[in-house]
mmCIF file of C-alpha atoms and ligand atoms in Angstrom:
data_model
loop_
_atom_site.group_PDB
_atom_site.id
_atom_site.type_symbol
_atom_site.label_atom_id
_atom_site.label_comp_id
_atom_site.label_asym_id
_atom_site.label_seq_id
_atom_site.Cartn_x
_atom_site.Cartn_y
_atom_site.Cartn_z
ATOM 1 C CA MET I 4 30.431 3.545 0.259
ATOM 2 C CA VAL I 5 29.720 5.674 -2.604
ATOM 3 C CA ASN I 6 26.915 6.525 -3.708
ATOM 4 C CA LYS I 7 26.804 5.942 -7.793
ATOM 5 C CA LEU I 8 23.616 6.966 -7.967
ATOM 6 C CA LYS I 9 24.111 10.087 -6.948
ATOM 7 C CA GLU I 10 27.865 11.063 -9.154
ATOM 8 C CA LYS I 11 25.944 9.775 -12.168
ATOM 9 C CA LEU I 12 22.906 12.214 -11.939
ATOM 10 C CA GLN I 13 26.155 14.901 -11.590
ATOM 11 C CA SER I 14 27.924 14.174 -14.258
ATOM 12 C CA GLY I 15 24.350 14.222 -16.386
ATOM 13 C CA GLU I 16 23.539 11.024 -17.081
ATOM 14 C CA VAL I 17 20.303 9.716 -17.145
ATOM 15 C CA VAL I 18 19.759 6.691 -14.943
ATOM 16 C CA VAL I 19 16.795 3.789 -14.712
ATOM 17 C CA GLY I 20 15.593 1.778 -12.037
ATOM 18 C CA PRO I 21 12.678 -0.392 -11.190
ATOM 19 C CA PHE I 22 10.527 -0.197 -8.459
ATOM 20 C CA VAL I 23 10.945 -3.181 -5.881
ATOM 21 C CA GLY I 24 7.566 -4.259 -4.568
ATOM 22 C CA LEU I 25 8.327 -8.283 -3.570
ATOM 23 C CA ASN I 26 9.994 -9.662 -0.919
ATOM 24 C CA CYS I 27 12.865 -11.294 -3.141
ATOM 25 C CA PRO I 28 16.673 -10.275 -3.352
ATOM 26 C CA ASP I 29 16.931 -12.727 -6.059
ATOM 27 C CA LEU I 30 15.145 -11.098 -8.158
ATOM 28 C CA VAL I 31 16.654 -7.194 -7.156
ATOM 29 C CA GLU I 32 20.150 -9.259 -7.829
ATOM 30 C CA ILE I 33 18.494 -10.394 -10.999
ATOM 31 C CA MET I 34 17.625 -6.622 -12.090
ATOM 32 C CA GLY I 35 21.683 -5.393 -10.770
ATOM 33 C CA ILE I 36 23.151 -8.360 -13.117
ATOM 34 C CA VAL I 37 20.958 -6.555 -16.165
ATOM 35 C CA GLY I 38 22.115 -3.046 -15.483
ATOM 36 C CA PHE I 39 19.675 -1.171 -13.549
ATOM 37 C CA ASP I 40 21.173 2.018 -12.355
ATOM 38 C CA PHE I 41 19.088 1.966 -8.878
ATOM 39 C CA CYS I 42 16.054 0.218 -7.565
ATOM 40 C CA VAL I 43 13.292 1.827 -5.102
ATOM 41 C CA ILE I 44 12.142 -0.856 -2.439
ATOM 42 C CA ASP I 45 8.907 -0.388 -1.605
ATOM 43 C CA THR I 46 7.504 0.266 1.778
ATOM 44 C CA GLU I 47 4.799 3.418 1.082
ATOM 45 C CA HIS I 48 3.102 0.234 -0.833
ATOM 46 C CA GLY I 49 3.015 -3.264 0.360
ATOM 47 C CA PRO I 50 4.090 -5.390 2.894
ATOM 48 C CA MET I 51 8.252 -4.705 3.481
ATOM 49 C CA ASN I 52 9.376 -3.201 6.706
ATOM 50 C CA PRO I 53 13.047 -2.102 7.898
ATOM 51 C CA GLU I 54 13.951 -6.090 8.495
ATOM 52 C CA SER I 55 12.584 -7.178 5.133
ATOM 53 C CA ILE I 56 14.466 -4.276 3.362
ATOM 54 C CA GLN I 57 18.233 -5.240 4.318
ATOM 55 C CA HIS I 58 18.455 -8.090 2.463
ATOM 56 C CA LEU I 59 17.184 -6.027 -0.671
ATOM 57 C CA ILE I 60 19.705 -3.597 0.190
ATOM 58 C CA ARG I 61 22.664 -6.404 0.979
ATOM 59 C CA ALA I 62 21.261 -7.489 -2.967
ATOM 60 C CA ALA I 63 21.341 -4.294 -4.707
ATOM 61 C CA GLU I 64 25.208 -3.588 -3.482
ATOM 62 C CA LEU I 65 26.318 -6.691 -4.398
ATOM 63 C CA SER I 66 25.209 -6.631 -7.908
ATOM 64 C CA GLY I 67 26.551 -2.987 -8.112
ATOM 65 C CA MET I 68 22.960 -1.286 -8.170
ATOM 66 C CA THR I 69 22.049 2.146 -5.560
ATOM 67 C CA PRO I 70 19.612 1.127 -3.400
ATOM 68 C CA VAL I 71 16.534 3.383 -2.969
ATOM 69 C CA VAL I 72 13.910 3.080 -0.294
ATOM 70 C CA ARG I 73 10.521 4.683 -0.038
ATOM 71 C CA VAL I 74 9.430 5.547 2.880
ATOM 72 C CA THR I 75 5.920 4.627 4.028
ATOM 73 C CA GLU I 76 5.309 8.927 4.718
ATOM 74 C CA ALA I 77 7.462 12.066 6.035
ATOM 75 C CA SER I 78 8.260 10.855 9.110
ATOM 76 C CA PRO I 79 11.516 11.074 10.510
ATOM 77 C CA THR I 80 11.044 7.482 12.392
ATOM 78 C CA ASN I 81 10.641 5.787 9.098
ATOM 79 C CA ILE I 82 13.178 7.623 7.563
ATOM 80 C CA LEU I 83 15.626 6.583 9.835
ATOM 81 C CA ARG I 84 15.123 3.200 10.379
ATOM 82 C CA VAL I 85 15.478 3.063 6.559
ATOM 83 C CA LEU I 86 18.726 5.052 6.189
ATOM 84 C CA ASP I 87 20.156 2.853 9.265
ATOM 85 C CA VAL I 88 19.583 -0.176 7.177
ATOM 86 C CA GLY I 89 21.605 0.634 4.579
ATOM 87 C CA ALA I 90 19.104 3.056 1.766
ATOM 88 C CA LYS I 91 21.362 5.134 -0.223
ATOM 89 C CA ALA I 92 18.478 7.615 -0.974
ATOM 90 C CA ILE I 93 14.943 7.961 0.164
ATOM 91 C CA HIS I 94 11.684 8.694 -1.781
ATOM 92 C CA VAL I 95 9.102 10.717 0.629
ATOM 93 C CA PRO I 96 5.548 10.326 -0.781
ATOM 94 C CA GLN I 97 3.255 13.546 -1.185
ATOM 95 C CA VAL I 98 5.593 16.131 0.638
ATOM 96 C CA ASN I 99 3.329 19.259 -0.334
ATOM 97 C CA ASP I 100 4.644 22.322 1.764
ATOM 98 C CA VAL I 101 8.284 23.821 2.761
ATOM 99 C CA GLN I 102 7.599 22.677 6.752
ATOM 100 C CA THR I 103 7.340 18.850 5.231
ATOM 101 C CA ALA I 104 10.284 19.349 2.807
ATOM 102 C CA GLN I 105 12.553 20.859 5.356
ATOM 103 C CA MET I 106 11.681 18.175 7.954
ATOM 104 C CA VAL I 107 12.625 15.325 5.769
ATOM 105 C CA ALA I 108 15.384 17.705 4.380
ATOM 106 C CA LYS I 109 17.124 18.051 8.234
ATOM 107 C CA ALA I 110 15.610 14.150 9.276
ATOM 108 C CA SER I 111 17.680 12.558 6.694
ATOM 109 C CA ARG I 112 21.517 13.721 7.709
ATOM 110 C CA TYR I 113 24.068 14.377 10.843
ATOM 111 C CA TYR I 114 24.446 17.318 12.767
ATOM 112 C CA PRO I 115 25.718 20.187 11.449
ATOM 113 C CA GLU I 116 23.239 19.210 8.317
ATOM 114 C CA GLY I 117 20.420 17.846 10.385
ATOM 115 C CA MET I 118 19.422 16.159 13.156
ATOM 116 C CA ARG I 119 19.599 12.292 11.599
ATOM 117 C CA GLY I 120 19.446 10.254 14.880
ATOM 118 C CA ALA I 121 22.390 8.973 16.096
ATOM 119 C CA ALA I 122 23.750 5.401 16.431
ATOM 120 C CA VAL I 123 26.498 3.321 15.156
ATOM 121 C CA PRO I 124 24.076 1.214 12.340
ATOM 122 C CA ARG I 125 24.469 -1.105 9.157
ATOM 123 C CA ALA I 126 25.286 1.951 7.319
ATOM 124 C CA LEU I 127 27.524 2.902 9.028
ATOM 125 C CA GLU I 128 29.463 0.040 9.206
ATOM 126 C CA TYR I 129 28.179 -1.182 13.156
ATOM 127 C CA GLY I 130 30.431 1.676 14.544
ATOM 128 C CA LEU I 131 33.341 -0.200 13.124
ATOM 129 C CA LYS I 132 34.587 3.096 10.839
ATOM 130 C CA PRO I 133 36.248 5.878 12.536
ATOM 131 C CA LEU I 134 32.707 8.262 13.394
ATOM 132 C CA LYS I 135 33.611 11.685 12.121
ATOM 133 C CA GLU I 136 34.620 9.915 8.744
ATOM 134 C CA ALA I 137 31.637 7.666 8.584
ATOM 135 C CA LEU I 138 28.928 10.535 9.469
ATOM 136 C CA GLU I 139 30.379 13.063 6.947
ATOM 137 C CA GLU I 140 30.157 9.811 4.342
ATOM 138 C CA ALA I 141 26.368 10.065 5.333
ATOM 139 C CA ASN I 142 25.460 13.762 5.264
ATOM 140 C CA ARG I 143 28.102 13.573 1.972
ATOM 141 C CA ASP I 144 26.643 10.812 0.019
ATOM 142 C CA THR I 145 22.175 10.524 1.197
ATOM 143 C CA MET I 146 20.550 11.612 -1.495
ATOM 144 C CA VAL I 147 17.063 12.864 -0.811
ATOM 145 C CA ILE I 148 13.883 12.552 -2.858
ATOM 146 C CA VAL I 149 10.507 14.463 -2.690
ATOM 147 C CA HIS I 150 7.539 13.507 -4.567
ATOM 148 C CA CYS I 151 5.368 15.991 -5.988
ATOM 149 C CA GLU I 152 2.340 14.282 -6.461
ATOM 150 C CA ASN I 153 -0.513 16.455 -5.614
ATOM 151 C CA VAL I 154 -2.162 19.183 -7.078
ATOM 152 C CA GLU I 155 -1.253 21.290 -3.828
ATOM 153 C CA GLY I 156 2.345 19.932 -3.546
ATOM 154 C CA LEU I 157 2.559 21.270 -7.256
ATOM 155 C CA SER I 158 0.888 24.906 -6.271
ATOM 156 C CA ARG I 159 4.368 25.407 -3.554
ATOM 157 C CA LEU I 160 6.693 23.672 -6.221
ATOM 158 C CA GLU I 161 9.629 26.285 -6.263
ATOM 159 C CA GLU I 162 9.648 26.387 -2.291
ATOM 160 C CA ILE I 163 9.316 22.661 -1.697
ATOM 161 C CA ALA I 164 12.655 22.466 -4.586
ATOM 162 C CA SER I 165 14.595 25.269 -3.206
ATOM 163 C CA VAL I 166 15.062 23.678 0.124
ATOM 164 C CA SER I 167 18.644 22.940 1.002
ATOM 165 C CA GLY I 168 19.440 19.138 1.536
ATOM 166 C CA ILE I 169 16.270 18.196 -1.066
ATOM 167 C CA ASP I 170 18.117 16.365 -3.795
ATOM 168 C CA MET I 171 15.887 15.831 -6.044
ATOM 169 C CA ILE I 172 11.552 16.091 -7.235
ATOM 170 C CA PHE I 173 9.862 12.849 -8.659
ATOM 171 C CA VAL I 174 6.749 13.433 -10.077
ATOM 172 C CA GLY I 175 4.427 10.696 -9.212
ATOM 173 C CA PRO I 176 1.678 11.250 -11.980
ATOM 174 C CA TYR I 177 -0.296 8.523 -11.107
ATOM 175 C CA ASP I 178 -1.280 10.384 -7.435
ATOM 176 C CA LEU I 179 -1.119 13.256 -9.198
ATOM 177 C CA SER I 180 -4.062 12.344 -11.879
ATOM 178 C CA GLN I 181 -5.879 11.330 -9.208
ATOM 179 C CA SER I 182 -5.414 15.098 -6.874
ATOM 180 C CA LEU I 183 -6.519 16.086 -10.375
ATOM 181 C CA GLY I 184 -9.720 14.218 -11.057
ATOM 182 C CA ILE I 185 -8.606 11.766 -13.976
ATOM 183 C CA PRO I 186 -7.370 9.233 -11.850
ATOM 184 C CA GLY I 187 -4.986 7.226 -14.079
ATOM 185 C CA GLN I 188 -4.864 9.249 -17.087
ATOM 186 C CA ILE I 189 -1.610 9.931 -17.113
ATOM 187 C CA MET I 190 -1.503 11.747 -21.260
ATOM 188 C CA HIS I 191 -4.409 13.537 -20.375
ATOM 189 C CA PRO I 192 -4.125 17.588 -21.018
ATOM 190 C CA ASP I 193 -4.277 18.552 -18.166
ATOM 191 C CA MET I 194 -1.545 15.955 -16.445
ATOM 192 C CA ARG I 195 0.622 17.236 -19.874
ATOM 193 C CA GLU I 196 -0.092 20.932 -18.727
ATOM 194 C CA ALA I 197 1.187 19.659 -15.187
ATOM 195 C CA VAL I 198 3.745 17.523 -15.366
ATOM 196 C CA GLY I 199 5.743 20.650 -17.673
ATOM 197 C CA ARG I 200 4.701 23.042 -14.894
ATOM 198 C CA ALA I 201 6.527 20.826 -12.301
ATOM 199 C CA LEU I 202 9.357 19.867 -14.852
ATOM 200 C CA SER I 203 10.044 23.228 -15.321
ATOM 201 C CA ILE I 204 10.097 24.127 -11.988
ATOM 202 C CA ILE I 205 12.467 21.796 -10.658
ATOM 203 C CA LYS I 206 15.032 22.516 -13.602
ATOM 204 C CA GLY I 207 14.869 26.311 -13.330
ATOM 205 C CA ALA I 208 15.358 25.292 -9.312
ATOM 206 C CA GLY I 209 18.620 23.291 -10.784
ATOM 207 C CA LYS I 210 17.844 19.652 -9.954
ATOM 208 C CA PRO I 211 17.579 16.612 -11.468
ATOM 209 C CA ALA I 212 13.898 15.488 -11.959
ATOM 210 C CA GLY I 213 12.354 11.872 -11.574
ATOM 211 C CA ILE I 214 9.448 10.040 -12.664
ATOM 212 C CA PHE I 215 7.976 7.168 -13.120
ATOM 213 C CA VAL I 216 6.507 5.187 -15.865
ATOM 214 C CA THR I 217 5.465 1.717 -16.950
ATOM 215 C CA SER I 218 6.608 1.345 -20.616
ATOM 216 C CA VAL I 219 9.418 1.947 -23.042
ATOM 217 C CA GLU I 220 7.680 4.433 -24.881
ATOM 218 C CA GLU I 221 7.236 6.278 -22.098
ATOM 219 C CA ALA I 222 10.879 6.027 -20.718
ATOM 220 C CA VAL I 223 12.215 7.379 -23.712
ATOM 221 C CA GLN I 224 9.066 10.042 -24.035
ATOM 222 C CA ARG I 225 10.019 11.128 -20.685
ATOM 223 C CA ILE I 226 13.846 11.285 -21.099
ATOM 224 C CA GLN I 227 13.047 13.462 -24.292
ATOM 225 C CA GLU I 228 11.179 15.750 -22.120
ATOM 226 C CA GLY I 229 13.823 16.263 -20.045
ATOM 227 C CA PHE I 230 13.269 13.670 -17.093
ATOM 228 C CA ASN I 231 17.125 12.727 -15.566
ATOM 229 C CA TYR I 232 15.847 9.550 -13.286
ATOM 230 C CA ILE I 233 13.722 7.459 -14.805
ATOM 231 C CA ALA I 234 11.663 4.908 -12.027
ATOM 232 C CA TYR I 235 10.237 2.325 -14.546
ATOM 233 C CA SER I 236 7.559 0.208 -13.621
ATOM 234 C CA LEU I 237 7.620 -2.403 -10.640
ATOM 235 C CA ASP I 238 9.494 -6.211 -10.184
ATOM 236 C CA SER I 239 6.053 -7.839 -9.926
ATOM 237 C CA LEU I 240 4.766 -6.150 -13.151
ATOM 238 C CA ILE I 241 7.889 -6.677 -15.154
ATOM 239 C CA PHE I 242 8.100 -10.301 -14.207
ATOM 240 C CA GLY I 243 4.290 -10.282 -14.666
ATOM 241 C CA LEU I 244 4.179 -9.340 -18.206
ATOM 242 C CA ALA I 245 7.136 -10.611 -19.592
ATOM 243 C CA CYS I 246 5.185 -14.195 -18.236
ATOM 244 C CA LYS I 247 2.442 -13.396 -19.917
ATOM 245 C CA GLU I 248 3.769 -12.221 -23.278
ATOM 246 C CA GLN I 249 5.890 -15.435 -23.569
ATOM 247 C CA LEU I 250 2.877 -17.660 -22.775
ATOM 248 C CA ALA I 251 0.574 -15.854 -25.281
ATOM 249 C CA LYS I 252 3.466 -16.926 -28.580
ATOM 250 C CA ILE I 253 3.677 -20.470 -27.098
ATOM 251 C CA LYS I 254 0.026 -20.586 -27.136
ATOM 252 C CA GLU I 255 -0.323 -18.968 -30.226
ATOM 253 C CA SER I 256 2.300 -21.293 -32.083
HETATM 254 C C1 LIG V 308 2.791 7.873 -8.135
HETATM 255 O O1 LIG V 308 2.415 8.146 -9.386
HETATM 256 O O2 LIG V 308 1.723 8.119 -7.812
HETATM 257 C C2 LIG V 308 3.966 7.205 -7.714
HETATM 258 O O3 LIG V 308 4.460 7.189 -6.535
HETATM 259 C C3 LIG V 308 4.755 6.299 -8.542
HETATM 260 O O4 LIG V 308 5.930 5.832 -7.933
HETATM 261 MG MG1 LIG V 309 2.688 7.979 -5.381
#
């Protein structure tokens, strides 16, 4: 199966998709039907494991959305388990040095590009496809996205961004603001400076830049700044805010 997210980014398109924290395949399907390009199924926060996320991955695939999964941490085992159930891209939080970036890149691809554990999981069509072709396709399609969300990582971002096999850098503004000592103050001058620095390093390395936003206005601003991959809010927040707004309108009338 081709990774449409990768193709869109390669052709210069801006892509948008929500984080998914709820274990609800129907909701993922709805998000695909409305036209989001990808969704980031989140195992860093919340209760999900590879068994629950594979149903969400199926819902994303069926509705035309690329399934991306955020792993709990930079660990080859976690990366392997989510890739094996069908993630087309992985987000790895807190990648703060070049060695971690290299390990993540190697854990995500089969030989010769890496050392991803070999088996015949769902991602390789349960071994029902010629193995050589399946392995080459997996190496070609899988995207590796590492988070820049810590001052330590930001100070080494040039090196991290130049690691071969890292396809994109994702700025995590909430953790970054925390590490700068200004938690949640996304538009604080120190955050503006840090995000701007990250963006120029990522662009300098010729890679797409991703960021998390929580409003339409913020999404538009980030696109104007030059970000290509917009992780738009979170399923529970999108649903909760829509309910709140609609209920308030009914009560006011
Ligand atoms: C952050 O803002 O820290 C994130 O990881 C967003 O997803
Ligand atoms: Mg984070």
